[in-house]
mmCIF file with all atom_site columns, C-alpha atoms in Angstrom:
data_model
loop_
_atom_site.group_PDB
_atom_site.id
_atom_site.type_symbol
_atom_site.label_atom_id
_atom_site.label_alt_id
_atom_site.label_comp_id
_atom_site.label_asym_id
_atom_site.label_entity_id
_atom_site.label_seq_id
_atom_site.pdbx_PDB_ins_code
_atom_site.Cartn_x
_atom_site.Cartn_y
_atom_site.Cartn_z
_atom_site.occupancy
_atom_site.B_iso_or_equiv
_atom_site.pdbx_formal_charge
_atom_site.auth_seq_id
_atom_site.auth_comp_id
_atom_site.auth_asym_id
_atom_site.auth_atom_id
_atom_site.pdbx_PDB_model_num
ATOM 1   C CA . MET A 1 1   ? 19.404  1.812   14.078  1.00 85.00 ? 1   MET A CA 1
ATOM 2   C CA . LEU A 1 2   ? 17.976  -0.665  11.897  1.00 86.00 ? 2   LEU A CA 1
ATOM 3   C CA . SER A 1 3   ? 17.927  -0.258  7.949   1.00 84.00 ? 3   SER A CA 1
ATOM 4   C CA . ASP A 1 4   ? 14.506  -0.098  6.381   1.00 78.00 ? 4   ASP A CA 1
ATOM 5   C CA . ILE A 1 5   ? 14.856  -3.837  5.393   1.00 80.00 ? 5   ILE A CA 1
ATOM 6   C CA . GLU A 1 6   ? 15.836  -4.913  8.497   1.00 87.00 ? 6   GLU A CA 1
ATOM 7   C CA . ILE A 1 7   ? 12.706  -3.373  10.429  1.00 85.00 ? 7   ILE A CA 1
ATOM 8   C CA . ALA A 1 8   ? 10.583  -4.631  7.247   1.00 82.00 ? 8   ALA A CA 1
ATOM 9   C CA . GLN A 1 9   ? 11.995  -8.758  8.108   1.00 85.00 ? 9   GLN A CA 1
ATOM 10  C CA . GLN A 1 10  ? 10.664  -7.744  11.141  1.00 88.00 ? 10  GLN A CA 1
ATOM 11  C CA . ALA A 1 11  ? 7.175   -6.623  10.677  1.00 86.00 ? 11  ALA A CA 1
ATOM 12  C CA . LYS A 1 12  ? 4.461   -9.523  11.478  1.00 89.00 ? 12  LYS A CA 1
ATOM 13  C CA . MET A 1 13  ? 2.743   -9.208  8.429   1.00 89.00 ? 13  MET A CA 1
ATOM 14  C CA . LEU A 1 14  ? -1.306  -9.800  9.026   1.00 91.00 ? 14  LEU A CA 1
ATOM 15  C CA . LYS A 1 15  ? -3.298  -12.483 6.699   1.00 94.00 ? 15  LYS A CA 1
ATOM 16  C CA . ILE A 1 16  ? -5.243  -9.793  4.359   1.00 92.00 ? 16  ILE A CA 1
ATOM 17  C CA . THR A 1 17  ? -7.879  -11.847 5.200   1.00 96.00 ? 17  THR A CA 1
ATOM 18  C CA . ASP A 1 18  ? -8.002  -10.180 8.718   1.00 95.00 ? 18  ASP A CA 1
ATOM 19  C CA . VAL A 1 19  ? -7.020  -6.946  7.331   1.00 91.00 ? 19  VAL A CA 1
ATOM 20  C CA . ALA A 1 20  ? -10.457 -7.491  5.287   1.00 94.00 ? 20  ALA A CA 1
ATOM 21  C CA . ALA A 1 21  ? -12.712 -8.299  8.543   1.00 94.00 ? 21  ALA A CA 1
ATOM 22  C CA . LYS A 1 22  ? -11.287 -5.193  10.103  1.00 89.00 ? 22  LYS A CA 1
ATOM 23  C CA . LEU A 1 23  ? -12.793 -3.095  7.490   1.00 88.00 ? 23  LEU A CA 1
ATOM 24  C CA . GLY A 1 24  ? -16.228 -5.403  7.105   1.00 90.00 ? 24  GLY A CA 1
ATOM 25  C CA . ILE A 1 25  ? -15.115 -6.746  4.496   1.00 94.00 ? 25  ILE A CA 1
ATOM 26  C CA . GLY A 1 26  ? -15.694 -10.818 3.689   1.00 95.00 ? 26  GLY A CA 1
ATOM 27  C CA . GLU A 1 27  ? -13.563 -13.009 1.774   1.00 93.00 ? 27  GLU A CA 1
ATOM 28  C CA . GLU A 1 28  ? -16.011 -12.767 -1.113  1.00 95.00 ? 28  GLU A CA 1
ATOM 29  C CA . ASP A 1 29  ? -15.145 -9.326  -1.909  1.00 96.00 ? 29  ASP A CA 1
ATOM 30  C CA . ILE A 1 30  ? -11.617 -9.979  -2.222  1.00 94.00 ? 30  ILE A CA 1
ATOM 31  C CA . GLU A 1 31  ? -9.258  -11.097 -4.956  1.00 92.00 ? 31  GLU A CA 1
ATOM 32  C CA . MET A 1 32  ? -6.474  -12.746 -3.694  1.00 91.00 ? 32  MET A CA 1
ATOM 33  C CA . TYR A 1 33  ? -2.865  -12.011 -3.804  1.00 86.00 ? 33  TYR A CA 1
ATOM 34  C CA . GLY A 1 34  ? -1.507  -14.487 -1.980  1.00 88.00 ? 34  GLY A CA 1
ATOM 35  C CA . ARG A 1 35  ? -1.330  -14.183 1.843   1.00 91.00 ? 35  ARG A CA 1
ATOM 36  C CA . TYR A 1 36  ? -1.093  -10.203 2.460   1.00 88.00 ? 36  TYR A CA 1
ATOM 37  C CA . LYS A 1 37  ? -2.502  -9.095  -0.700  1.00 85.00 ? 37  LYS A CA 1
ATOM 38  C CA . ALA A 1 38  ? -5.461  -8.976  -2.476  1.00 87.00 ? 38  ALA A CA 1
ATOM 39  C CA . LYS A 1 39  ? -7.528  -6.595  -4.950  1.00 87.00 ? 39  LYS A CA 1
ATOM 40  C CA . LEU A 1 40  ? -11.213 -5.778  -3.641  1.00 90.00 ? 40  LEU A CA 1
ATOM 41  C CA . SER A 1 41  ? -14.040 -7.333  -6.164  1.00 93.00 ? 41  SER A CA 1
ATOM 42  C CA . MET A 1 42  ? -15.936 -4.782  -8.554  1.00 93.00 ? 42  MET A CA 1
ATOM 43  C CA . ASP A 1 43  ? -19.510 -5.974  -6.793  1.00 94.00 ? 43  ASP A CA 1
ATOM 44  C CA . LEU A 1 44  ? -17.851 -4.445  -3.533  1.00 94.00 ? 44  LEU A CA 1
ATOM 45  C CA . ILE A 1 45  ? -17.210 -0.797  -5.611  1.00 90.00 ? 45  ILE A CA 1
ATOM 46  C CA . ARG A 1 46  ? -20.609 -1.493  -6.714  1.00 94.00 ? 46  ARG A CA 1
ATOM 47  C CA . ARG A 1 47  ? -22.088 -2.422  -3.195  1.00 92.00 ? 47  ARG A CA 1
ATOM 48  C CA . LEU A 1 48  ? -20.898 0.807   -1.115  1.00 90.00 ? 48  LEU A CA 1
ATOM 49  C CA . GLU A 1 49  ? -21.611 3.469   -3.907  1.00 91.00 ? 49  GLU A CA 1
ATOM 50  C CA . ASP A 1 50  ? -24.436 4.463   -2.349  1.00 93.00 ? 50  ASP A CA 1
ATOM 51  C CA . LYS A 1 51  ? -23.530 4.345   1.214   1.00 91.00 ? 51  LYS A CA 1
ATOM 52  C CA . PRO A 1 52  ? -21.568 8.362   2.002   1.00 91.00 ? 52  PRO A CA 1
ATOM 53  C CA . ALA A 1 53  ? -18.584 9.655   0.738   1.00 88.00 ? 53  ALA A CA 1
ATOM 54  C CA . GLY A 1 54  ? -15.567 8.890   3.224   1.00 88.00 ? 54  GLY A CA 1
ATOM 55  C CA . LYS A 1 55  ? -12.374 11.508  3.422   1.00 91.00 ? 55  LYS A CA 1
ATOM 56  C CA . LEU A 1 56  ? -9.485  11.707  0.473   1.00 90.00 ? 56  LEU A CA 1
ATOM 57  C CA . VAL A 1 57  ? -6.084  12.815  1.476   1.00 91.00 ? 57  VAL A CA 1
ATOM 58  C CA . LEU A 1 58  ? -3.958  13.121  -1.887  1.00 90.00 ? 58  LEU A CA 1
ATOM 59  C CA . VAL A 1 59  ? -0.321  13.185  -1.388  1.00 89.00 ? 59  VAL A CA 1
ATOM 60  C CA . THR A 1 60  ? 0.621   13.401  -4.816  1.00 85.00 ? 60  THR A CA 1
ATOM 61  C CA . ALA A 1 61  ? 3.982   15.845  -4.891  1.00 80.00 ? 61  ALA A CA 1
ATOM 62  C CA . ILE A 1 62  ? 6.654   16.206  -2.456  1.00 80.00 ? 62  ILE A CA 1
ATOM 63  C CA . THR A 1 63  ? 10.936  16.805  -2.455  1.00 81.00 ? 63  THR A CA 1
ATOM 64  C CA . PRO A 1 64  ? 12.592  13.309  -0.598  1.00 77.00 ? 64  PRO A CA 1
ATOM 65  C CA . THR A 1 65  ? 14.963  13.766  1.591   1.00 77.00 ? 65  THR A CA 1
ATOM 66  C CA . PRO A 1 66  ? 18.369  12.275  1.216   1.00 76.00 ? 66  PRO A CA 1
ATOM 67  C CA . ALA A 1 67  ? 17.165  9.561   3.077   1.00 72.00 ? 67  ALA A CA 1
ATOM 68  C CA . GLY A 1 68  ? 14.706  9.174   -0.221  1.00 69.00 ? 68  GLY A CA 1
ATOM 69  C CA . GLU A 1 69  ? 11.137  9.458   2.647   1.00 75.00 ? 69  GLU A CA 1
ATOM 70  C CA . GLY A 1 70  ? 8.821   10.973  0.340   1.00 78.00 ? 70  GLY A CA 1
ATOM 71  C CA . LYS A 1 71  ? 5.364   10.196  -0.628  1.00 82.00 ? 71  LYS A CA 1
ATOM 72  C CA . SER A 1 72  ? 4.953   6.603   0.684   1.00 79.00 ? 72  SER A CA 1
ATOM 73  C CA . THR A 1 73  ? 6.603   7.245   3.559   1.00 81.00 ? 73  THR A CA 1
ATOM 74  C CA . THR A 1 74  ? 4.345   10.618  3.906   1.00 86.00 ? 74  THR A CA 1
ATOM 75  C CA . THR A 1 75  ? 1.015   8.519   2.962   1.00 86.00 ? 75  THR A CA 1
ATOM 76  C CA . VAL A 1 76  ? 2.239   5.560   4.931   1.00 85.00 ? 76  VAL A CA 1
ATOM 77  C CA . GLY A 1 77  ? 2.930   7.751   7.999   1.00 88.00 ? 77  GLY A CA 1
ATOM 78  C CA . LEU A 1 78  ? 0.274   9.641   8.144   1.00 92.00 ? 78  LEU A CA 1
ATOM 79  C CA . ALA A 1 79  ? -1.848  6.263   8.038   1.00 91.00 ? 79  ALA A CA 1
ATOM 80  C CA . GLN A 1 80  ? -1.002  5.454   10.718  1.00 90.00 ? 80  GLN A CA 1
ATOM 81  C CA . GLY A 1 81  ? -1.248  7.906   12.419  1.00 95.00 ? 81  GLY A CA 1
ATOM 82  C CA . LEU A 1 82  ? -4.741  8.846   12.148  1.00 95.00 ? 82  LEU A CA 1
ATOM 83  C CA . ALA A 1 83  ? -5.079  5.006   13.284  1.00 92.00 ? 83  ALA A CA 1
ATOM 84  C CA . LYS A 1 84  ? -3.354  5.455   16.089  1.00 96.00 ? 84  LYS A CA 1
ATOM 85  C CA . ILE A 1 85  ? -6.076  8.454   16.892  1.00 97.00 ? 85  ILE A CA 1
ATOM 86  C CA . ASP A 1 86  ? -8.819  5.540   16.232  1.00 94.00 ? 86  ASP A CA 1
ATOM 87  C CA . LYS A 1 87  ? -9.996  6.804   12.675  1.00 92.00 ? 87  LYS A CA 1
ATOM 88  C CA . SER A 1 88  ? -10.903 4.307   10.222  1.00 87.00 ? 88  SER A CA 1
ATOM 89  C CA . VAL A 1 89  ? -7.754  4.130   7.151   1.00 90.00 ? 89  VAL A CA 1
ATOM 90  C CA . ILE A 1 90  ? -6.948  2.389   4.262   1.00 87.00 ? 90  ILE A CA 1
ATOM 91  C CA . VAL A 1 91  ? -3.961  3.393   2.011   1.00 85.00 ? 91  VAL A CA 1
ATOM 92  C CA . ALA A 1 92  ? -3.583  2.974   -1.941  1.00 81.00 ? 92  ALA A CA 1
ATOM 93  C CA . LEU A 1 93  ? -0.370  3.432   -3.539  1.00 75.00 ? 93  LEU A CA 1
ATOM 94  C CA . ARG A 1 94  ? 0.294   2.842   -7.048  1.00 69.00 ? 94  ARG A CA 1
ATOM 95  C CA . GLU A 1 95  ? 2.541   0.616   -8.249  1.00 59.00 ? 95  GLU A CA 1
ATOM 96  C CA . PRO A 1 96  ? 5.924   2.121   -7.803  1.00 57.00 ? 96  PRO A CA 1
ATOM 97  C CA . SER A 1 97  ? 8.420   2.835   -10.022 1.00 54.00 ? 97  SER A CA 1
ATOM 98  C CA . LEU A 1 98  ? 11.223  0.660   -11.570 1.00 49.00 ? 98  LEU A CA 1
ATOM 99  C CA . GLY A 1 99  ? 13.607  3.018   -9.604  1.00 51.00 ? 99  GLY A CA 1
ATOM 100 C CA . PRO A 1 100 ? 15.076  -0.217  -7.718  1.00 54.00 ? 100 PRO A CA 1
ATOM 101 C CA . CYS A 1 101 ? 15.366  -2.217  -10.261 1.00 52.00 ? 101 CYS A CA 1
ATOM 102 C CA . MET A 1 102 ? 17.724  0.185   -11.838 1.00 50.00 ? 102 MET A CA 1
ATOM 103 C CA . GLY A 1 103 ? 19.687  0.867   -8.521  1.00 53.00 ? 103 GLY A CA 1
ATOM 104 C CA . ILE A 1 104 ? 17.772  4.220   -7.614  1.00 52.00 ? 104 ILE A CA 1
ATOM 105 C CA . LYS A 1 105 ? 16.626  4.916   -4.752  1.00 56.00 ? 105 LYS A CA 1
ATOM 106 C CA . GLY A 1 106 ? 13.320  5.407   -4.030  1.00 56.00 ? 106 GLY A CA 1
ATOM 107 C CA . GLY A 1 107 ? 11.391  1.647   -4.135  1.00 56.00 ? 107 GLY A CA 1
ATOM 108 C CA . ALA A 1 108 ? 7.775   3.502   -3.241  1.00 58.00 ? 108 ALA A CA 1
ATOM 109 C CA . ALA A 1 109 ? 7.807   1.473   -0.275  1.00 66.00 ? 109 ALA A CA 1
ATOM 110 C CA . GLY A 1 110 ? 7.676   4.186   2.349   1.00 68.00 ? 110 GLY A CA 1
ATOM 111 C CA . GLY A 1 111 ? 11.017  3.650   4.728   1.00 73.00 ? 111 GLY A CA 1
ATOM 112 C CA . GLY A 1 112 ? 11.518  2.830   8.688   1.00 75.00 ? 112 GLY A CA 1
ATOM 113 C CA . TYR A 1 113 ? 8.563   2.238   10.936  1.00 76.00 ? 113 TYR A CA 1
ATOM 114 C CA . SER A 1 114 ? 6.857   3.671   8.206   1.00 76.00 ? 114 SER A CA 1
ATOM 115 C CA . GLN A 1 115 ? 6.662   1.011   4.905   1.00 76.00 ? 115 GLN A CA 1
ATOM 116 C CA . VAL A 1 116 ? 4.702   -1.559  3.165   1.00 76.00 ? 116 VAL A CA 1
ATOM 117 C CA . VAL A 1 117 ? 5.490   -4.510  2.847   1.00 77.00 ? 117 VAL A CA 1
ATOM 118 C CA . PRO A 1 118 ? 6.030   -7.295  1.718   1.00 72.00 ? 118 PRO A CA 1
ATOM 119 C CA . MET A 1 119 ? 8.557   -4.785  -0.460  1.00 67.00 ? 119 MET A CA 1
ATOM 120 C CA . GLU A 1 120 ? 10.118  -6.598  -1.976  1.00 64.00 ? 120 GLU A CA 1
ATOM 121 C CA . ASP A 1 121 ? 6.556   -8.149  -3.816  1.00 66.00 ? 121 ASP A CA 1
ATOM 122 C CA . ILE A 1 122 ? 5.879   -4.061  -4.438  1.00 63.00 ? 122 ILE A CA 1
ATOM 123 C CA . ASN A 1 123 ? 9.047   -4.051  -5.910  1.00 56.00 ? 123 ASN A CA 1
ATOM 124 C CA . LEU A 1 124 ? 8.437   -6.382  -8.458  1.00 50.00 ? 124 LEU A CA 1
ATOM 125 C CA . HIS A 1 125 ? 5.739   -5.700  -10.295 1.00 56.00 ? 125 HIS A CA 1
ATOM 126 C CA . PHE A 1 126 ? 3.005   -5.853  -7.565  1.00 57.00 ? 126 PHE A CA 1
ATOM 127 C CA . THR A 1 127 ? -0.487  -7.264  -9.429  1.00 57.00 ? 127 THR A CA 1
ATOM 128 C CA . GLY A 1 128 ? 0.674   -7.749  -12.599 1.00 61.00 ? 128 GLY A CA 1
ATOM 129 C CA . ASP A 1 129 ? -1.768  -4.152  -13.134 1.00 61.00 ? 129 ASP A CA 1
ATOM 130 C CA . PHE A 1 130 ? 0.388   -2.178  -14.251 1.00 59.00 ? 130 PHE A CA 1
ATOM 131 C CA . HIS A 1 131 ? 1.843   -3.805  -16.641 1.00 61.00 ? 131 HIS A CA 1
ATOM 132 C CA . ALA A 1 132 ? -0.681  -4.811  -18.236 1.00 62.00 ? 132 ALA A CA 1
ATOM 133 C CA . ILE A 1 133 ? -1.414  -0.863  -18.460 1.00 62.00 ? 133 ILE A CA 1
ATOM 134 C CA . THR A 1 134 ? 1.693   -0.468  -20.016 1.00 65.00 ? 134 THR A CA 1
ATOM 135 C CA . SER A 1 135 ? 1.736   -2.310  -22.270 1.00 67.00 ? 135 SER A CA 1
ATOM 136 C CA . ALA A 1 136 ? -2.341  -1.668  -24.306 1.00 68.00 ? 136 ALA A CA 1
ATOM 137 C CA . HIS A 1 137 ? -0.297  1.762   -24.119 1.00 63.00 ? 137 HIS A CA 1
#
């Protein structure tokens, strides 16, 4: 049985521009953070305000399993399942806690075949927003 890190290392990541294109989002509407992650522009958000709202599933609380499967794994797995039945799906995860940096289980990247990659980027300050927010407070 492969470990989470082995599964993550074997994953073939898609460029974020390719992911965006599948959703009808052009390169001009994303702010790139390398090849595999980006933020959506506020111009795109404003242009979509008049469109019908989609459905939202909010995963807010769960008691994780002893293996550490909790909210992120559930969220990613749910999105994978919906995509498998041809639903248009986007997952928005908050930046993870500092648990992994402190040697505590739970990296907020999911686990097994339901995880977000590149895990090391997600667990090391992602886009920098969380640091900016905590500094502002």
